Amino acid sequence: MAQQSHTVTAPGSTGLPPQPGNTVPELAGGWPLIGHLPDFLKDPVSLLGRGWQEQGELFRFRIGPRDFVLFTGPEAHDCYFRAPEDQLNAKDVYQFTVPIFGRGVAYDVTPELMAEQLGFLYPALRESAMRRFARIMFEESARFADNLGEHGVVDLPNAMNELTVKIASRCLIGEEVRERVDSDFADAYHELQNGINTLGFFLPRLPTPAHRSRDRARQKVAELFSGVMAERRRSGAGADDFMQTLMHARYKDGRALSDDEITGILLTVLFAGQHTSAVLATWTALELFREPAYLERIRDEIGEVYSEADSMSLASLKRQVVLEHAVRECERLHPPLIMLIRKVLKPLEYGGYTVPAGALAMVSPAVSHRLPHIFDDPERFNPERFAPPASEDKQHHYALIGFGGGKHRCMGKNFAYLQLKAIWTVLLDRFDFQADTAFPAPNYGSWVTGPKEPCRLRYRQRSPTGVFRRTAS
């Protein structure tokens, strides 16, 4: 079990208390003009991990003329996530999302208006909706399994992206959009995903081929969604989904949302609920298929939970704690978002240091999730660390931050857990898998960090067939 103390002297630090108002120490190795940019582009997690090793909870590094300050560890996270919006602000940092989500929504509006827009969606995540989502997750996963056939080779990242797009579009947007996933919507959404990249973070309007494709795709998605909304208004048909919720919503001043605002909010939610889920589903499989003993425990749990059931429900998914611990361990080892960034609007004090206005403040789940004083043997895949009596993530409410924290904690966290559990319950029940390629390194060229390709799995239908086989179609 990991130690319970959070006070630790990082390797390489002096251990002496800093004086109030001191300048945050800078990581060594920066170049004139470009700072730490080469090392950051090559392997940002190694750079940030070295900073913690040498400087401890708080250090700064440079990318070009900009100062970045990393907050590492639960206490530092607490300071970071509790800071008010007028001190640490996300809007200026995430301008690269505006061409994707659109004007007038998300990071193109004030934090107050963004909170009001996302607040429209909370009723659509109520318990009754999650029960319906569980059924959809099962149906889509079973249909996907049917289409795989009895044996073959699957490109794992592409497969998980395809499946989670289908689930998320049907759950969160509507049946009409799901019906077009296999045609125009899937291609357009893929182009939007490609618009989120490291270069786009710094230069979101640079007219690269990927950005031009992104802009055309945004227009195509807007036309598709507007067409669906127009048909619903014409026919008077309603639906129990996010799109319909937003069509009925009204701002505090009584104004209805425009079609483009609805499109932008739906894209914001879709990216939050799908892109990271696809990546986490991929990493979960990769880790499980090199841990056969734990994989068998998951299959035993599936057999026990569904011994007298022929379908899946919210209640049954909640009972699958062995599988959930594996998902959470992959969230720890392979967080899809390796860093979260805010702009410092007012000086921020922490640990005797002053983070000045104008700097960019960061937390890195990829670094903080591997701190040895929080997680025992942190490089090892060990889902049991989340089970009692260890419960290592319970030592501090900001020990595990794969879904963010504070007021910006991802509202779709529970949806993501359910989705991943549903997908791998169906697939593990149906097939045996074997990696067809070596365990991949992370692809840091994408803002959402999945594995480098190729990343393939061989699969063969299990015999005898599993508990869901009779109802899969």
Coordinates of C-alpha atoms in Angstrom, one line a residue:
M1 CA 0.0 0.0 0.0
A2 CA 1.3 3.5 -0.8
Q3 CA 2.3 5.8 2.0
Q4 CA -0.4 8.1 3.4
S5 CA 1.8 11.2 3.7
H6 CA 1.7 13.7 0.9
T7 CA 4.7 15.7 2.2
V8 CA 7.7 14.6 0.1
T9 CA 11.0 16.0 -1.0
A10 CA 11.4 15.3 -4.7
P11 CA 14.7 13.7 -5.8
G12 CA 17.2 16.4 -6.6
S13 CA 15.6 19.2 -4.5
T14 CA 17.2 20.7 -1.5
G15 CA 14.3 20.2 0.9
L16 CA 14.8 23.7 2.2
P17 CA 11.6 25.8 2.5
P18 CA 11.3 28.5 -0.1
Q19 CA 10.9 32.1 1.0
P20 CA 7.5 33.8 0.3
G21 CA 7.4 35.6 -2.9
N22 CA 10.3 33.8 -4.5
T23 CA 10.5 33.2 -8.2
V24 CA 9.5 29.7 -9.3
P25 CA 12.7 27.7 -10.0
E26 CA 13.4 27.1 -13.7
L27 CA 14.1 23.7 -15.2
A28 CA 17.7 23.5 -16.5
G29 CA 18.5 22.7 -20.1
G30 CA 16.6 25.5 -22.0
W31 CA 17.9 26.9 -25.2
P32 CA 18.2 30.6 -26.1
L33 CA 14.9 31.9 -27.7
I34 CA 13.2 28.5 -28.0
G35 CA 13.6 27.4 -24.4
H36 CA 12.6 23.8 -23.8
L37 CA 10.7 23.4 -27.1
P38 CA 12.8 20.6 -28.7
D39 CA 12.5 18.3 -25.6
F40 CA 8.8 19.2 -25.2
L41 CA 8.0 18.2 -28.8
K42 CA 10.0 15.0 -28.5
D43 CA 8.6 13.7 -25.2
P44 CA 6.7 16.2 -23.0
V45 CA 6.1 13.7 -20.2
S46 CA 9.8 13.0 -19.8
L47 CA 10.5 16.7 -19.7
L48 CA 7.9 17.3 -17.1
G49 CA 8.9 14.3 -15.1
R50 CA 12.5 15.5 -15.1
G51 CA 11.3 18.8 -13.8
W52 CA 9.6 17.2 -10.8
Q53 CA 12.6 15.0 -10.1
E54 CA 14.9 18.1 -10.1
Q55 CA 12.7 20.8 -8.6
G56 CA 9.7 19.3 -6.8
E57 CA 6.1 20.3 -6.7
L58 CA 6.5 23.6 -8.6
F59 CA 8.8 24.5 -11.5
R60 CA 8.8 26.5 -14.7
F61 CA 10.0 25.9 -18.2
R62 CA 10.0 27.9 -21.4
I63 CA 8.5 27.3 -24.8
G64 CA 9.6 30.2 -26.9
P65 CA 8.9 33.4 -25.0
R66 CA 6.2 31.8 -22.8
D67 CA 6.7 30.6 -19.2
F68 CA 4.9 27.5 -18.2
V69 CA 4.6 26.4 -14.5
L70 CA 3.8 22.8 -13.6
F71 CA 1.9 22.0 -10.4
T72 CA 2.7 18.4 -9.4
G73 CA 1.1 16.4 -6.6
P74 CA -2.3 16.4 -4.8
E75 CA -1.6 19.5 -2.6
A76 CA -0.4 21.5 -5.7
H77 CA -3.5 20.2 -7.6
D78 CA -5.7 21.5 -4.8
C79 CA -4.3 25.0 -5.2
Y80 CA -4.6 24.8 -8.9
F81 CA -8.2 23.5 -9.1
R82 CA -9.5 25.8 -6.4
A83 CA -8.2 29.0 -7.9
P84 CA -11.0 31.2 -9.2
E85 CA -11.6 31.9 -12.9
D86 CA -10.3 35.5 -12.5
Q87 CA -7.0 34.1 -11.4
L88 CA -6.5 30.9 -13.4
N89 CA -8.5 31.1 -16.7
A90 CA -8.9 28.4 -19.4
K91 CA -10.5 30.6 -22.1
D92 CA -7.3 32.1 -23.5
V93 CA -5.5 28.8 -23.5
Y94 CA -8.1 26.7 -25.4
Q95 CA -8.7 29.1 -28.3
F96 CA -7.5 26.3 -30.5
T97 CA -10.9 24.6 -29.9
V98 CA -12.9 27.6 -31.3
P99 CA -12.6 26.6 -35.0
I100 CA -13.9 23.2 -34.0
F101 CA -16.7 24.0 -31.5
G102 CA -17.6 27.3 -33.2
R103 CA -18.2 30.9 -32.1
G104 CA -20.4 31.8 -29.2
V105 CA -19.9 28.5 -27.2
A106 CA -17.4 26.9 -24.9
Y107 CA -14.1 28.7 -24.8
D108 CA -15.3 31.5 -27.0
V109 CA -17.6 32.9 -24.3
T110 CA -17.2 34.0 -20.7
P111 CA -16.8 31.3 -18.1
E112 CA -20.2 32.2 -16.7
L113 CA -22.0 31.7 -20.1
M114 CA -20.0 28.5 -20.7
A115 CA -21.2 27.2 -17.3
E116 CA -24.8 28.1 -18.3
Q117 CA -24.6 26.3 -21.6
L118 CA -23.1 23.1 -20.1
G119 CA -25.7 23.4 -17.3
F120 CA -28.4 22.8 -19.8
L121 CA -27.1 19.2 -20.2
Y122 CA -27.0 18.1 -16.6
P123 CA -30.6 17.0 -16.6
A124 CA -29.9 14.8 -19.6
L125 CA -27.3 12.9 -17.5
R126 CA -29.9 11.9 -14.9
E127 CA -30.2 8.3 -13.7
S128 CA -33.1 7.5 -16.2
A129 CA -31.0 8.7 -19.1
M130 CA -28.0 6.6 -17.9
R131 CA -30.2 3.5 -17.8
R132 CA -31.1 4.1 -21.5
F133 CA -27.5 4.8 -22.3
A134 CA -26.4 1.4 -20.9
R135 CA -28.9 -0.3 -23.2
I136 CA -27.5 1.6 -26.2
M137 CA -23.9 0.8 -25.2
F138 CA -24.8 -2.9 -25.1
E139 CA -26.6 -2.8 -28.4
E140 CA -23.9 -0.9 -30.3
S141 CA -21.1 -3.1 -28.8
A142 CA -23.0 -6.3 -29.7
R143 CA -23.6 -5.0 -33.3
F144 CA -19.9 -4.2 -33.6
A145 CA -19.0 -7.7 -32.4
D146 CA -21.3 -9.3 -34.9
N147 CA -19.7 -7.4 -37.7
L148 CA -16.2 -8.7 -36.8
G149 CA -17.1 -12.2 -37.7
E150 CA -15.5 -15.3 -36.2
H151 CA -11.9 -14.3 -36.5
G152 CA -9.5 -11.8 -38.0
V153 CA -7.2 -8.8 -37.2
V154 CA -8.5 -5.5 -36.0
D155 CA -6.8 -2.1 -36.0
L156 CA -7.5 -1.3 -32.3
P157 CA -7.4 2.6 -32.2
N158 CA -9.6 2.8 -35.3
A159 CA -12.0 0.2 -34.0
M160 CA -12.4 1.9 -30.7
N161 CA -12.8 5.3 -32.4
E162 CA -15.5 3.9 -34.7
L163 CA -17.4 2.2 -31.9
T164 CA -17.3 5.1 -29.5
V165 CA -18.5 7.5 -32.2
K166 CA -21.5 5.3 -32.8
I167 CA -22.3 5.1 -29.1
A168 CA -21.7 8.7 -28.3
S169 CA -23.6 10.0 -31.3
R170 CA -26.6 7.8 -30.5
C171 CA -26.6 8.5 -26.8
L172 CA -25.7 12.2 -26.8
I173 CA -27.0 13.6 -30.1
G174 CA -29.7 11.5 -31.6
E175 CA -30.7 8.5 -33.7
E176 CA -30.7 10.6 -36.9
V177 CA -27.0 11.4 -36.5
R178 CA -26.2 7.8 -35.6
E179 CA -27.8 6.6 -38.8
R180 CA -25.4 8.7 -40.8
V181 CA -22.2 7.7 -38.9
D182 CA -21.3 5.2 -41.5
S183 CA -21.6 7.8 -44.2
D184 CA -20.9 11.6 -44.1
F185 CA -20.8 12.2 -40.4
A186 CA -17.9 9.8 -39.6
D187 CA -15.6 11.4 -42.2
A188 CA -16.4 14.9 -41.1
Y189 CA -15.9 14.1 -37.4
H190 CA -12.6 12.4 -38.2
E191 CA -11.4 15.6 -39.9
L192 CA -12.5 17.6 -36.8
Q193 CA -10.5 15.3 -34.6
N194 CA -7.4 15.8 -36.7
G195 CA -7.8 19.5 -36.1
I196 CA -6.8 19.0 -32.5
N197 CA -3.0 18.7 -32.5
T198 CA 0.1 20.2 -30.9
L199 CA 0.7 22.7 -33.7
G200 CA -2.9 23.8 -33.6
F201 CA -2.6 24.6 -29.9
F202 CA 0.0 27.3 -30.7
L203 CA -1.3 28.4 -34.1
P204 CA -5.0 27.4 -34.4
R205 CA -5.6 29.6 -37.5
L206 CA -2.5 28.5 -39.4
P207 CA -3.8 27.4 -42.9
T208 CA -2.3 23.9 -42.8
P209 CA -4.0 21.1 -44.8
A210 CA -5.3 19.6 -41.5
H211 CA -6.8 23.0 -40.5
R212 CA -8.4 23.6 -43.8
S213 CA -10.0 20.2 -43.7
R214 CA -11.1 20.9 -40.1
D215 CA -12.9 24.1 -41.2
R216 CA -14.7 22.3 -44.1
A217 CA -15.7 19.5 -41.7
R218 CA -17.1 22.0 -39.2
Q219 CA -19.4 23.4 -41.9
K220 CA -20.5 20.0 -43.0
V221 CA -21.4 19.0 -39.4
A222 CA -23.3 22.3 -38.8
E223 CA -25.3 21.6 -42.0
L224 CA -26.1 18.1 -40.9
F225 CA -27.2 19.0 -37.4
S226 CA -29.3 22.0 -38.7
G227 CA -31.0 19.6 -41.1
V228 CA -31.9 17.3 -38.3
M229 CA -33.2 20.1 -36.1
A230 CA -35.3 21.5 -39.0
E231 CA -36.9 18.2 -39.6
R232 CA -37.7 17.7 -35.9
R233 CA -39.4 21.2 -35.9
R234 CA -41.3 20.4 -39.1
S235 CA -42.6 17.0 -38.0
G236 CA -43.0 17.9 -34.3
A237 CA -41.1 14.8 -33.4
G238 CA -39.2 14.9 -30.1
A239 CA -36.4 12.8 -28.7
D240 CA -34.8 12.1 -25.4
D241 CA -31.3 13.3 -26.2
F242 CA -29.0 16.2 -25.8
M243 CA -30.0 17.8 -29.1
Q244 CA -33.7 18.0 -28.1
T245 CA -32.7 19.2 -24.6
L246 CA -30.8 22.1 -26.2
M247 CA -33.6 22.9 -28.6
H248 CA -36.0 23.4 -25.7
A249 CA -33.4 25.2 -23.5
R250 CA -33.6 28.9 -22.8
Y251 CA -30.9 31.3 -21.4
K252 CA -31.5 33.2 -18.2
D253 CA -32.7 36.2 -20.3
G254 CA -35.2 34.0 -22.1
R255 CA -33.4 33.7 -25.4
A256 CA -33.4 30.4 -27.3
L257 CA -30.2 28.8 -28.5
S258 CA -29.3 29.2 -32.2
D259 CA -28.7 26.2 -34.4
D260 CA -25.0 27.0 -34.5
E261 CA -24.8 27.3 -30.7
I262 CA -26.5 23.9 -30.3
T263 CA -24.1 22.5 -32.9
G264 CA -21.1 23.9 -30.9
I265 CA -22.3 22.6 -27.6
L266 CA -23.0 19.2 -29.0
L267 CA -19.6 19.0 -30.5
T268 CA -18.1 20.1 -27.2
V269 CA -19.9 17.3 -25.4
L270 CA -19.1 14.8 -28.2
F271 CA -15.4 15.4 -28.1
A272 CA -15.4 15.2 -24.3
G273 CA -17.5 12.0 -24.3
Q274 CA -15.9 10.2 -27.3
H275 CA -12.4 11.1 -28.2
T276 CA -10.9 10.5 -24.8
S277 CA -13.0 7.4 -24.3
A278 CA -11.7 5.8 -27.5
V279 CA -8.2 6.4 -26.4
L280 CA -8.8 5.0 -22.9
A281 CA -10.6 2.0 -24.3
T282 CA -7.6 1.3 -26.5
W283 CA -5.1 1.5 -23.7
T284 CA -7.3 -0.6 -21.4
A285 CA -7.3 -3.4 -24.0
L286 CA -3.5 -3.2 -24.5
E287 CA -2.8 -3.5 -20.8
L288 CA -5.3 -6.3 -20.2
F289 CA -4.0 -8.5 -23.0
R290 CA -0.6 -8.7 -21.4
E291 CA -2.1 -9.5 -18.0
P292 CA -3.9 -12.8 -18.5
A293 CA -4.4 -13.5 -14.8
Y294 CA -6.3 -10.3 -14.3
L295 CA -8.2 -10.8 -17.6
E296 CA -9.5 -14.1 -16.3
R297 CA -10.8 -12.3 -13.2
I298 CA -12.7 -9.9 -15.4
R299 CA -14.2 -12.8 -17.3
D300 CA -15.1 -14.6 -14.1
E301 CA -16.9 -11.4 -13.0
I302 CA -18.8 -11.2 -16.3
G303 CA -20.0 -14.8 -15.8
E304 CA -21.1 -14.0 -12.2
V305 CA -22.9 -10.7 -12.9
Y306 CA -24.7 -12.0 -16.0
S307 CA -25.2 -15.6 -15.0
E308 CA -29.0 -15.1 -15.0
A309 CA -29.3 -12.1 -17.4
D310 CA -29.3 -12.0 -21.1
S311 CA -28.7 -8.3 -21.4
M312 CA -26.9 -5.4 -19.9
S313 CA -28.2 -2.7 -17.6
L314 CA -26.9 0.3 -15.6
A315 CA -27.2 -1.8 -12.4
S316 CA -25.2 -4.7 -13.9
L317 CA -22.4 -2.4 -15.1
K318 CA -22.1 -0.8 -11.7
R319 CA -21.5 -4.3 -10.2
Q320 CA -18.4 -4.9 -12.4
V321 CA -15.9 -3.4 -10.1
V322 CA -13.0 -5.7 -11.2
L323 CA -13.3 -4.3 -14.7
E324 CA -13.8 -0.7 -13.4
H325 CA -10.5 -1.0 -11.4
A326 CA -8.7 -1.9 -14.7
V327 CA -10.2 1.1 -16.5
R328 CA -9.2 3.4 -13.7
E329 CA -5.7 1.9 -13.6
C330 CA -5.4 2.7 -17.4
E331 CA -6.6 6.2 -16.7
R332 CA -3.8 6.5 -14.2
L333 CA -1.1 5.0 -16.5
H334 CA -2.3 6.4 -19.8
P335 CA -4.4 9.6 -19.2
P336 CA -5.7 10.7 -22.6
L337 CA -5.0 14.3 -21.7
I338 CA -1.4 14.4 -20.4
M339 CA -1.7 18.1 -19.4
L340 CA -4.3 20.7 -18.5
I341 CA -3.5 24.3 -18.9
R342 CA -4.8 27.7 -17.5
K343 CA -3.5 31.2 -18.0
V344 CA -2.5 33.1 -14.9
L345 CA -4.5 36.4 -14.8
K346 CA -3.5 37.3 -11.2
P347 CA -0.4 36.2 -9.3
L348 CA -0.8 32.9 -7.6
E349 CA 1.0 31.9 -4.4
Y350 CA 1.9 28.3 -3.6
G351 CA 4.6 26.8 -1.4
G352 CA 6.3 30.1 -0.8
Y353 CA 6.6 30.9 -4.5
T354 CA 4.7 33.4 -6.7
V355 CA 3.4 32.3 -10.1
P356 CA 3.2 35.6 -12.0
A357 CA 0.4 36.9 -14.1
G358 CA 0.9 36.0 -17.8
A359 CA 2.4 32.6 -17.2
L360 CA 0.6 29.4 -18.2
A361 CA -0.1 27.2 -15.2
M362 CA -0.3 23.4 -15.8
V363 CA -1.1 20.1 -14.1
S364 CA 0.0 16.9 -15.8
P365 CA -1.9 13.7 -15.0
A366 CA 0.8 11.7 -16.8
V367 CA 3.4 12.9 -14.3
S368 CA 1.3 13.1 -11.1
H369 CA -0.3 9.7 -11.6
R370 CA 3.2 8.1 -11.3
L371 CA 4.4 9.8 -8.1
P372 CA 5.9 7.0 -5.9
H373 CA 4.7 8.6 -2.6
I374 CA 1.1 8.4 -3.8
F375 CA 1.0 5.2 -5.9
D376 CA 3.0 2.2 -4.8
D377 CA 5.3 0.8 -7.6
P378 CA 3.8 3.4 -9.9
E379 CA 5.1 2.0 -13.2
R380 CA 3.4 -1.3 -12.7
F381 CA -0.1 -2.1 -14.0
N382 CA -2.0 -3.0 -10.8
P383 CA -5.8 -2.5 -10.8
E384 CA -5.9 -3.8 -7.2
R385 CA -4.4 -0.5 -6.0
F386 CA -8.0 0.9 -6.3
A387 CA -9.6 -1.8 -4.2
P388 CA -9.8 -1.8 -0.4
P389 CA -7.7 -1.8 1.7
A390 CA -5.2 0.0 -0.6
S391 CA -7.6 2.5 -2.2
E392 CA -4.6 4.6 -3.2
D393 CA -6.7 7.1 -5.1
K394 CA -8.6 7.9 -1.9
Q395 CA -5.6 9.3 -0.2
H396 CA -6.5 12.7 -1.6
H397 CA -9.4 13.9 -3.8
Y398 CA -6.9 15.1 -6.4
A399 CA -4.7 12.0 -6.5
L400 CA -6.3 10.8 -9.7
I401 CA -7.0 13.7 -12.2
G402 CA -7.5 11.9 -15.5
F403 CA -10.9 13.7 -15.8
G404 CA -9.7 17.0 -14.4
G405 CA -10.8 18.6 -11.2
G406 CA -12.7 21.4 -9.6
K407 CA -15.4 23.2 -11.5
H408 CA -13.8 22.0 -14.8
R409 CA -14.0 18.3 -13.9
C410 CA -15.4 16.4 -16.9
M411 CA -19.2 16.0 -16.5
G412 CA -19.0 12.8 -18.6
K413 CA -16.7 10.8 -16.3
N414 CA -19.4 8.3 -15.3
F415 CA -20.6 8.0 -18.9
A416 CA -17.0 7.2 -20.0
Y417 CA -16.6 4.5 -17.3
L418 CA -19.9 2.9 -18.3
Q419 CA -19.1 3.0 -22.0
L420 CA -15.7 1.3 -21.6
K421 CA -17.1 -1.3 -19.3
A422 CA -19.9 -2.1 -21.7
I423 CA -17.6 -2.3 -24.7
W424 CA -15.1 -4.7 -23.1
T425 CA -17.7 -6.8 -21.4
V426 CA -19.3 -7.6 -24.7
L427 CA -16.0 -8.1 -26.6
L428 CA -14.3 -10.1 -23.9
D429 CA -17.4 -12.3 -23.6
R430 CA -17.3 -13.0 -27.3
F431 CA -13.6 -13.2 -28.3
D432 CA -10.2 -14.2 -27.3
F433 CA -7.6 -11.5 -28.3
Q434 CA -3.9 -11.5 -28.9
A435 CA -1.6 -8.5 -29.7
D436 CA -0.4 -8.6 -33.2
T437 CA 2.2 -5.8 -32.7
A438 CA 4.6 -4.8 -29.9
F439 CA 3.2 -2.8 -27.0
P440 CA 3.2 0.8 -28.5
A441 CA 4.7 4.0 -27.2
P442 CA 2.5 7.0 -26.7
N443 CA 1.8 9.3 -29.6
Y444 CA 2.6 12.8 -28.3
G445 CA 1.8 14.4 -31.6
S446 CA -1.9 14.4 -30.8
W447 CA -3.5 16.5 -28.2
V448 CA -5.3 13.4 -26.9
T449 CA -2.5 10.9 -26.3
G450 CA -3.2 7.5 -27.8
P451 CA -0.7 4.8 -28.8
K452 CA 1.5 5.0 -31.8
E453 CA 0.4 2.8 -34.7
P454 CA 0.5 0.1 -35.9
C455 CA -1.6 -1.2 -33.0
R456 CA -3.4 -4.4 -34.1
L457 CA -5.1 -7.3 -32.3
R458 CA -5.9 -10.8 -33.6
Y459 CA -9.2 -12.1 -32.4
R460 CA -11.1 -15.4 -32.5
Q461 CA -14.6 -16.2 -31.3
R462 CA -14.6 -18.1 -28.0
S463 CA -16.0 -21.6 -27.7
P464 CA -18.3 -22.1 -26.1
T465 CA -19.9 -18.8 -26.9
G466 CA -20.4 -16.3 -24.1
V467 CA -23.3 -15.2 -22.0
F468 CA -24.5 -12.6 -24.5
R469 CA -24.2 -14.5 -27.7
R470 CA -27.8 -15.5 -27.9
T471 CA -29.0 -11.9 -27.8
A472 CA -26.0 -10.1 -29.5
S473 CA -27.8 -9.4 -32.8

